[in-house]
Amino acid sequence: MTYQLISSYNFSFVPTSGFNFTRFFFNEAEHLRQQGGEEVYTFYWKNLDSQLFIARFSVIILEEKGFSPLRATFGGIEFSEELSNESLATFIQLAFCSLSKLESVQITFCPESYLSMNQREAIDFCFEKLSFKHCIVDQNFEIAITDLSFYETLNSSRHKQLLRKAVKNTFSFRQEKEPDLALIHAFITRSRMRKNRKMTITLANLRRSFELFSDNFQIFSVIDEQKMIAVGVTVKITDEILYTFYLADDEEYLKYSPTIYLISGIYEFCQRNNFKLLDLGIATEKGILNEGLAQFKQRLGAKKSLKKSFLYNFENK
């Protein structure tokens, strides 16, 4: 087969069709434009026989360093399962020739659960061949969406008991169709401060995300009468994957664990809308495991997968 490398600088070329691989929201041009940086390079690998794009890779430049992503949960290289390891390696090598002026490139991939076994092996093959280094390996947790009820997916009798109590109480789950973003941002900030975790998005950026990507961002809540006691912000990664961007709860309701009821509602939302995977995010901080958080997600029925970041340092800089 014959392939062609097509390079796009600052979105000079943005195809809208002809892709033979799964595209993730964070790697689309619309989202890349919001991540900031100084320059953006996107590389496409085209099969000239089929006239289909079979790989894509974007890098955002900031202070002579490349990032994929700069500001998102992941970036990485998207590619077809039909692409051979050697051809993928050639694509990456050619892309990096265009980036050789940089000091380094850091790439964070999606969780391995998003990929087939062949794709995982292809990535490891290429990065070993090209002398990349693992800089961080995080542990991610996802719940497979099946015909089972959320109650049946729970791996803890205690969690099942808490879910039953939430159903019996006056708690209600809802999707916030017209969210008060200032209220929600403040609620999430308080929850994260209590847990000694930084708030990673400003209110202005949260507003911008909902304005620009109304089809991708959703907010769900748990209400006790008129009081909000839990909130979840989600992002549609593909038509089959929903990612929980933020989860937050009210300190006064911790004994009820309203997050369990919140996830139950989001799980049912996924069932109704034909999602196949609910991504609960990582339970690590720069690769260091938060055992309590990991156990909580596993007891919700989530399975662990790895989320890898690679670093490449250019020589002779």
GROMACS .gro file of C-alpha atoms in nm:
model
  317
    1MET     CA    1   0.000   0.000   0.000
    2THR     CA    2   0.104   0.359  -0.063
    3TYR     CA    3   0.073   0.627   0.203
    4GLN     CA    4   0.104   1.005   0.205
    5LEU     CA    5   0.189   1.231   0.498
    6ILE     CA    6  -0.020   1.548   0.500
    7SER     CA    7   0.084   1.825   0.740
    8SER     CA    8  -0.146   2.099   0.861
    9TYR     CA    9  -0.009   2.410   1.032
   10ASN     CA   10  -0.249   2.609   1.249
   11PHE     CA   11  -0.550   2.431   1.094
   12SER     CA   12  -0.464   2.516   0.735
   13PHE     CA   13  -0.612   2.177   0.640
   14VAL     CA   14  -0.902   2.024   0.835
   15PRO     CA   15  -1.076   1.733   0.661
   16THR     CA   16  -1.433   1.659   0.771
   17SER     CA   17  -1.476   1.310   0.623
   18GLY     CA   18  -1.287   1.011   0.490
   19PHE     CA   19  -1.157   0.880   0.825
   20ASN     CA   20  -1.092   0.511   0.885
   21PHE     CA   21  -1.032   0.536   1.260
   22THR     CA   22  -1.221   0.640   1.574
   23ARG     CA   23  -1.187   1.012   1.638
   24PHE     CA   24  -1.187   1.144   1.993
   25PHE     CA   25  -1.341   1.480   2.088
   26PHE     CA   26  -1.024   1.619   2.248
   27ASN     CA   27  -0.833   1.577   1.919
   28GLU     CA   28  -1.085   1.754   1.699
   29ALA     CA   29  -0.982   2.091   1.557
   30GLU     CA   30  -1.260   2.273   1.746
   31HIS     CA   31  -1.124   2.157   2.082
   32LEU     CA   32  -0.758   2.195   1.989
   33ARG     CA   33  -0.824   2.563   1.911
   34GLN     CA   34  -0.934   2.614   2.272
   35GLN     CA   35  -0.628   2.457   2.431
   36GLY     CA   36  -0.402   2.756   2.375
   37GLY     CA   37  -0.035   2.739   2.285
   38GLU     CA   38   0.161   2.918   2.017
   39GLU     CA   39   0.135   2.687   1.715
   40VAL     CA   40  -0.051   2.369   1.623
   41TYR     CA   41   0.067   2.096   1.388
   42THR     CA   42  -0.167   1.818   1.279
   43PHE     CA   43  -0.035   1.525   1.076
   44TYR     CA   44  -0.253   1.294   0.869
   45TRP     CA   45  -0.156   0.957   0.722
   46LYS     CA   46  -0.352   0.892   0.403
   47ASN     CA   47  -0.393   0.558   0.226
   48LEU     CA   48  -0.368   0.654  -0.139
   49ASP     CA   49  -0.525   0.326  -0.251
   50SER     CA   50  -0.846   0.373  -0.052
   51GLN     CA   51  -0.819   0.755  -0.031
   52LEU     CA   52  -0.897   0.729   0.341
   53PHE     CA   53  -0.718   0.892   0.635
   54ILE     CA   54  -0.594   0.613   0.857
   55ALA     CA   55  -0.406   0.809   1.127
   56ARG     CA   56  -0.402   1.155   1.285
   57PHE     CA   57  -0.171   1.323   1.534
   58SER     CA   58  -0.180   1.681   1.666
   59VAL     CA   59   0.090   1.863   1.862
   60ILE     CA   60   0.054   2.202   2.029
   61ILE     CA   61   0.374   2.405   2.066
   62LEU     CA   62   0.451   2.610   2.376
   63GLU     CA   63   0.795   2.751   2.457
   64GLU     CA   64   0.976   2.516   2.214
   65LYS     CA   65   0.810   2.207   2.357
   66GLY     CA   66   0.536   1.997   2.202
   67PHE     CA   67   0.231   1.868   2.386
   68SER     CA   68  -0.044   1.630   2.289
   69PRO     CA   69  -0.256   1.757   2.453
   70LEU     CA   70  -0.171   2.094   2.603
   71ARG     CA   71  -0.491   2.132   2.804
   72ALA     CA   72  -0.717   1.827   2.788
   73THR     CA   73  -0.747   1.486   2.947
   74PHE     CA   74  -0.559   1.318   2.665
   75GLY     CA   75  -0.438   1.366   2.308
   76GLY     CA   76  -0.228   1.105   2.137
   77ILE     CA   77  -0.218   0.934   1.799
   78GLU     CA   78  -0.543   0.802   1.653
   79PHE     CA   79  -0.509   0.529   1.393
   80SER     CA   80  -0.688   0.247   1.216
   81GLU     CA   81  -0.663  -0.110   1.341
   82GLU     CA   82  -0.574  -0.202   0.982
   83LEU     CA   83  -0.250  -0.003   0.996
   84SER     CA   84   0.060  -0.218   1.041
   85ASN     CA   85   0.309  -0.151   1.320
   86GLU     CA   86   0.580  -0.060   1.070
   87SER     CA   87   0.357   0.184   0.881
   88LEU     CA   88   0.249   0.348   1.206
   89ALA     CA   89   0.614   0.383   1.307
   90THR     CA   90   0.692   0.543   0.971
   91PHE     CA   91   0.407   0.791   1.019
   92ILE     CA   92   0.536   0.888   1.364
   93GLN     CA   93   0.896   0.921   1.239
   94LEU     CA   94   0.793   1.147   0.951
   95ALA     CA   95   0.578   1.361   1.180
   96PHE     CA   96   0.868   1.400   1.420
   97CYS     CA   97   1.100   1.510   1.142
   98SER     CA   98   0.874   1.815   1.110
   99LEU     CA   99   0.903   1.875   1.485
  100SER     CA  100   1.279   1.835   1.520
  101LYS     CA  101   1.325   2.204   1.604
  102LEU     CA  102   1.160   2.136   1.942
  103GLU     CA  103   1.325   2.039   2.268
  104SER     CA  104   1.078   1.759   2.338
  105VAL     CA  105   0.731   1.620   2.275
  106GLN     CA  106   0.507   1.478   2.546
  107ILE     CA  107   0.212   1.260   2.446
  108THR     CA  108  -0.068   1.145   2.673
  109PHE     CA  109  -0.279   0.869   2.525
  110CYS     CA  110  -0.639   0.782   2.595
  111PRO     CA  111  -0.701   0.497   2.842
  112GLU     CA  112  -0.611   0.160   2.694
  113SER     CA  113  -0.972   0.045   2.733
  114TYR     CA  114  -1.057   0.276   2.440
  115LEU     CA  115  -0.824   0.076   2.215
  116SER     CA  116  -0.810  -0.276   2.076
  117MET     CA  117  -0.534  -0.511   2.187
  118ASN     CA  118  -0.368  -0.470   1.846
  119GLN     CA  119  -0.365  -0.092   1.884
  120ARG     CA  120  -0.213  -0.113   2.232
  121GLU     CA  121   0.060  -0.342   2.108
  122ALA     CA  122   0.123  -0.117   1.807
  123ILE     CA  123   0.175   0.188   2.029
  124ASP     CA  124   0.419   0.004   2.255
  125PHE     CA  125   0.604  -0.135   1.952
  126CYS     CA  126   0.646   0.208   1.792
  127PHE     CA  127   0.754   0.390   2.104
  128GLU     CA  128   1.006   0.125   2.198
  129LYS     CA  129   1.147   0.132   1.846
  130LEU     CA  130   1.164   0.512   1.848
  131SER     CA  131   1.322   0.527   2.198
  132PHE     CA  132   1.039   0.709   2.373
  133LYS     CA  133   1.034   0.711   2.750
  134HIS     CA  134   0.739   0.646   2.980
  135CYS     CA  135   0.709   0.958   3.191
  136ILE     CA  136   0.381   0.873   3.366
  137VAL     CA  137   0.157   0.567   3.380
  138ASP     CA  138  -0.179   0.644   3.539
  139GLN     CA  139  -0.452   0.403   3.644
  140ASN     CA  140  -0.788   0.479   3.487
  141PHE     CA  141  -1.125   0.326   3.575
  142GLU     CA  142  -1.424   0.260   3.348
  143ILE     CA  143  -1.764   0.094   3.381
  144ALA     CA  144  -1.888  -0.111   3.086
  145ILE     CA  145  -2.247  -0.022   2.999
  146THR     CA  146  -2.455  -0.340   2.974
  147ASP     CA  147  -2.815  -0.449   3.016
  148LEU     CA  148  -2.747  -0.501   3.388
  149SER     CA  149  -2.879  -0.241   3.629
  150PHE     CA  150  -2.625  -0.021   3.803
  151TYR     CA  151  -2.718  -0.190   4.129
  152GLU     CA  152  -2.606  -0.521   3.978
  153THR     CA  153  -2.270  -0.378   3.874
  154LEU     CA  154  -2.180  -0.271   4.230
  155ASN     CA  155  -1.906  -0.481   4.390
  156SER     CA  156  -1.977  -0.379   4.749
  157SER     CA  157  -2.267  -0.469   4.978
  158ARG     CA  158  -2.212  -0.134   5.153
  159HIS     CA  159  -2.246   0.055   4.823
  160LYS     CA  160  -2.564  -0.138   4.744
  161GLN     CA  161  -2.704  -0.046   5.084
  162LEU     CA  162  -2.624   0.323   5.030
  163LEU     CA  163  -2.788   0.317   4.688
  164ARG     CA  164  -3.104   0.161   4.833
  165LYS     CA  165  -3.113   0.432   5.102
  166ALA     CA  166  -3.075   0.707   4.842
  167VAL     CA  167  -3.368   0.568   4.646
  168LYS     CA  168  -3.582   0.558   4.962
  169ASN     CA  169  -3.486   0.913   5.064
  170THR     CA  170  -3.609   1.230   4.901
  171PHE     CA  171  -3.307   1.242   4.669
  172SER     CA  172  -3.370   1.296   4.300
  173PHE     CA  173  -3.137   1.272   4.000
  174ARG     CA  174  -3.162   1.511   3.710
  175GLN     CA  175  -2.978   1.642   3.408
  176GLU     CA  176  -2.921   2.016   3.433
  177LYS     CA  177  -3.056   2.138   3.099
  178GLU     CA  178  -3.001   2.506   3.185
  179PRO     CA  179  -2.727   2.487   3.449
  180ASP     CA  180  -2.633   2.772   3.678
  181LEU     CA  181  -2.265   2.743   3.595
  182ALA     CA  182  -2.149   2.988   3.864
  183LEU     CA  183  -2.330   2.785   4.130
  184ILE     CA  184  -2.199   2.457   3.994
  185HIS     CA  185  -1.842   2.582   3.961
  186ALA     CA  186  -1.847   2.706   4.322
  187PHE     CA  187  -1.994   2.373   4.440
  188ILE     CA  188  -1.721   2.173   4.264
  189THR     CA  189  -1.449   2.410   4.391
  190ARG     CA  190  -1.560   2.365   4.754
  191SER     CA  191  -1.566   1.988   4.716
  192ARG     CA  192  -1.219   1.977   4.562
  193MET     CA  193  -1.072   2.212   4.825
  194ARG     CA  194  -1.204   1.980   5.096
  195LYS     CA  195  -1.014   1.696   4.930
  196ASN     CA  196  -0.698   1.908   4.880
  197ARG     CA  197  -0.736   1.895   4.503
  198LYS     CA  198  -0.688   2.195   4.273
  199MET     CA  199  -0.971   2.328   4.063
  200THR     CA  200  -0.839   2.284   3.710
  201ILE     CA  201  -1.092   2.490   3.516
  202THR     CA  202  -1.198   2.851   3.563
  203LEU     CA  203  -1.560   2.957   3.556
  204ALA     CA  204  -1.494   3.144   3.231
  205ASN     CA  205  -1.352   2.833   3.067
  206LEU     CA  206  -1.639   2.621   3.195
  207ARG     CA  207  -1.884   2.867   3.040
  208ARG     CA  208  -1.690   2.866   2.714
  209SER     CA  209  -1.692   2.487   2.700
  210PHE     CA  210  -2.070   2.472   2.738
  211GLU     CA  211  -2.123   2.750   2.486
  212LEU     CA  212  -1.894   2.601   2.221
  213PHE     CA  213  -1.960   2.231   2.279
  214SER     CA  214  -2.319   2.206   2.396
  215ASP     CA  215  -2.353   1.861   2.237
  216ASN     CA  216  -2.052   1.723   2.425
  217PHE     CA  217  -2.077   1.865   2.777
  218GLN     CA  218  -2.349   1.766   3.023
  219ILE     CA  219  -2.412   1.837   3.392
  220PHE     CA  220  -2.599   1.600   3.621
  221SER     CA  221  -2.699   1.654   3.983
  222VAL     CA  222  -2.851   1.492   4.287
  223ILE     CA  223  -3.103   1.706   4.474
  224ASP     CA  224  -3.240   1.669   4.828
  225GLU     CA  225  -3.567   1.865   4.808
  226GLN     CA  226  -3.427   2.196   4.677
  227LYS     CA  227  -3.065   2.148   4.780
  228MET     CA  228  -2.792   2.031   4.543
  229ILE     CA  229  -2.588   1.758   4.716
  230ALA     CA  230  -2.384   1.609   4.429
  231VAL     CA  231  -2.276   1.718   4.083
  232GLY     CA  232  -2.116   1.548   3.785
  233VAL     CA  233  -1.980   1.713   3.471
  234THR     CA  234  -1.944   1.475   3.177
  235VAL     CA  235  -1.791   1.495   2.830
  236LYS     CA  236  -1.896   1.288   2.530
  237ILE     CA  237  -1.568   1.156   2.389
  238THR     CA  238  -1.736   0.955   2.112
  239ASP     CA  239  -2.090   0.834   2.056
  240GLU     CA  240  -1.995   0.531   2.266
  241ILE     CA  241  -1.780   0.680   2.545
  242LEU     CA  242  -1.887   0.921   2.818
  243TYR     CA  243  -1.620   1.067   3.047
  244THR     CA  244  -1.685   1.205   3.397
  245PHE     CA  245  -1.490   1.530   3.398
  246TYR     CA  246  -1.574   1.635   3.755
  247LEU     CA  247  -1.756   1.465   4.043
  248ALA     CA  248  -1.837   1.662   4.358
  249ASP     CA  249  -2.048   1.619   4.671
  250ASP     CA  250  -2.173   1.812   4.974
  251GLU     CA  251  -1.977   1.750   5.293
  252GLU     CA  252  -2.295   1.741   5.504
  253TYR     CA  253  -2.420   1.439   5.306
  254LEU     CA  254  -2.110   1.223   5.307
  255LYS     CA  255  -2.275   0.957   5.522
  256TYR     CA  256  -2.524   0.903   5.236
  257SER     CA  257  -2.251   0.896   4.968
  258PRO     CA  258  -2.466   1.079   4.711
  259THR     CA  259  -2.197   1.023   4.447
  260ILE     CA  260  -2.312   0.660   4.423
  261TYR     CA  261  -2.665   0.775   4.341
  262LEU     CA  262  -2.520   1.029   4.096
  263ILE     CA  263  -2.319   0.764   3.910
  264SER     CA  264  -2.625   0.539   3.906
  265GLY     CA  265  -2.819   0.810   3.724
  266ILE     CA  266  -2.537   0.876   3.478
  267TYR     CA  267  -2.508   0.500   3.413
  268GLU     CA  268  -2.880   0.488   3.326
  269PHE     CA  269  -2.833   0.795   3.101
  270CYS     CA  270  -2.561   0.598   2.921
  271GLN     CA  271  -2.794   0.300   2.878
  272ARG     CA  272  -3.069   0.517   2.728
  273ASN     CA  273  -2.827   0.688   2.489
  274ASN     CA  274  -2.640   0.377   2.370
  275PHE     CA  275  -2.304   0.451   2.528
  276LYS     CA  276  -2.082   0.149   2.583
  277LEU     CA  277  -1.833   0.287   2.835
  278LEU     CA  278  -1.856   0.524   3.131
  279ASP     CA  279  -1.508   0.657   3.208
  280LEU     CA  280  -1.470   0.754   3.574
  281GLY     CA  281  -1.119   0.893   3.522
  282ILE     CA  282  -0.790   0.825   3.694
  283ALA     CA  283  -0.721   0.741   4.059
  284THR     CA  284  -0.362   0.861   4.045
  285GLU     CA  285  -0.178   1.190   4.075
  286LYS     CA  286   0.123   1.198   3.842
  287GLY     CA  287   0.129   0.820   3.852
  288ILE     CA  288   0.096   0.789   4.231
  289LEU     CA  289  -0.207   0.580   4.329
  290ASN     CA  290  -0.481   0.712   4.557
  291GLU     CA  291  -0.581   0.375   4.699
  292GLY     CA  292  -0.904   0.497   4.859
  293LEU     CA  293  -1.025   0.653   4.535
  294ALA     CA  294  -0.924   0.346   4.334
  295GLN     CA  295  -1.115   0.116   4.569
  296PHE     CA  296  -1.422   0.339   4.555
  297LYS     CA  297  -1.429   0.327   4.175
  298GLN     CA  298  -1.373  -0.049   4.169
  299ARG     CA  299  -1.661  -0.101   4.411
  300LEU     CA  300  -1.880   0.091   4.167
  301GLY     CA  301  -1.805  -0.185   3.917
  302ALA     CA  302  -1.526  -0.004   3.731
  303LYS     CA  303  -1.236  -0.194   3.575
  304LYS     CA  304  -0.880  -0.064   3.571
  305SER     CA  305  -0.690   0.025   3.255
  306LEU     CA  306  -0.363   0.206   3.200
  307LYS     CA  307  -0.331   0.559   3.069
  308LYS     CA  308   0.021   0.619   2.941
  309SER     CA  309   0.219   0.933   2.880
  310PHE     CA  310   0.535   0.921   2.670
  311LEU     CA  311   0.820   1.169   2.640
  312TYR     CA  312   1.057   1.214   2.347
  313ASN     CA  313   1.364   1.435   2.378
  314PHE     CA  314   1.518   1.551   2.051
  315GLU     CA  315   1.894   1.511   2.034
  316ASN     CA  316   2.153   1.780   1.969
  317LYS     CA  317   1.940   2.064   2.100
   0.00000   0.00000   0.00000
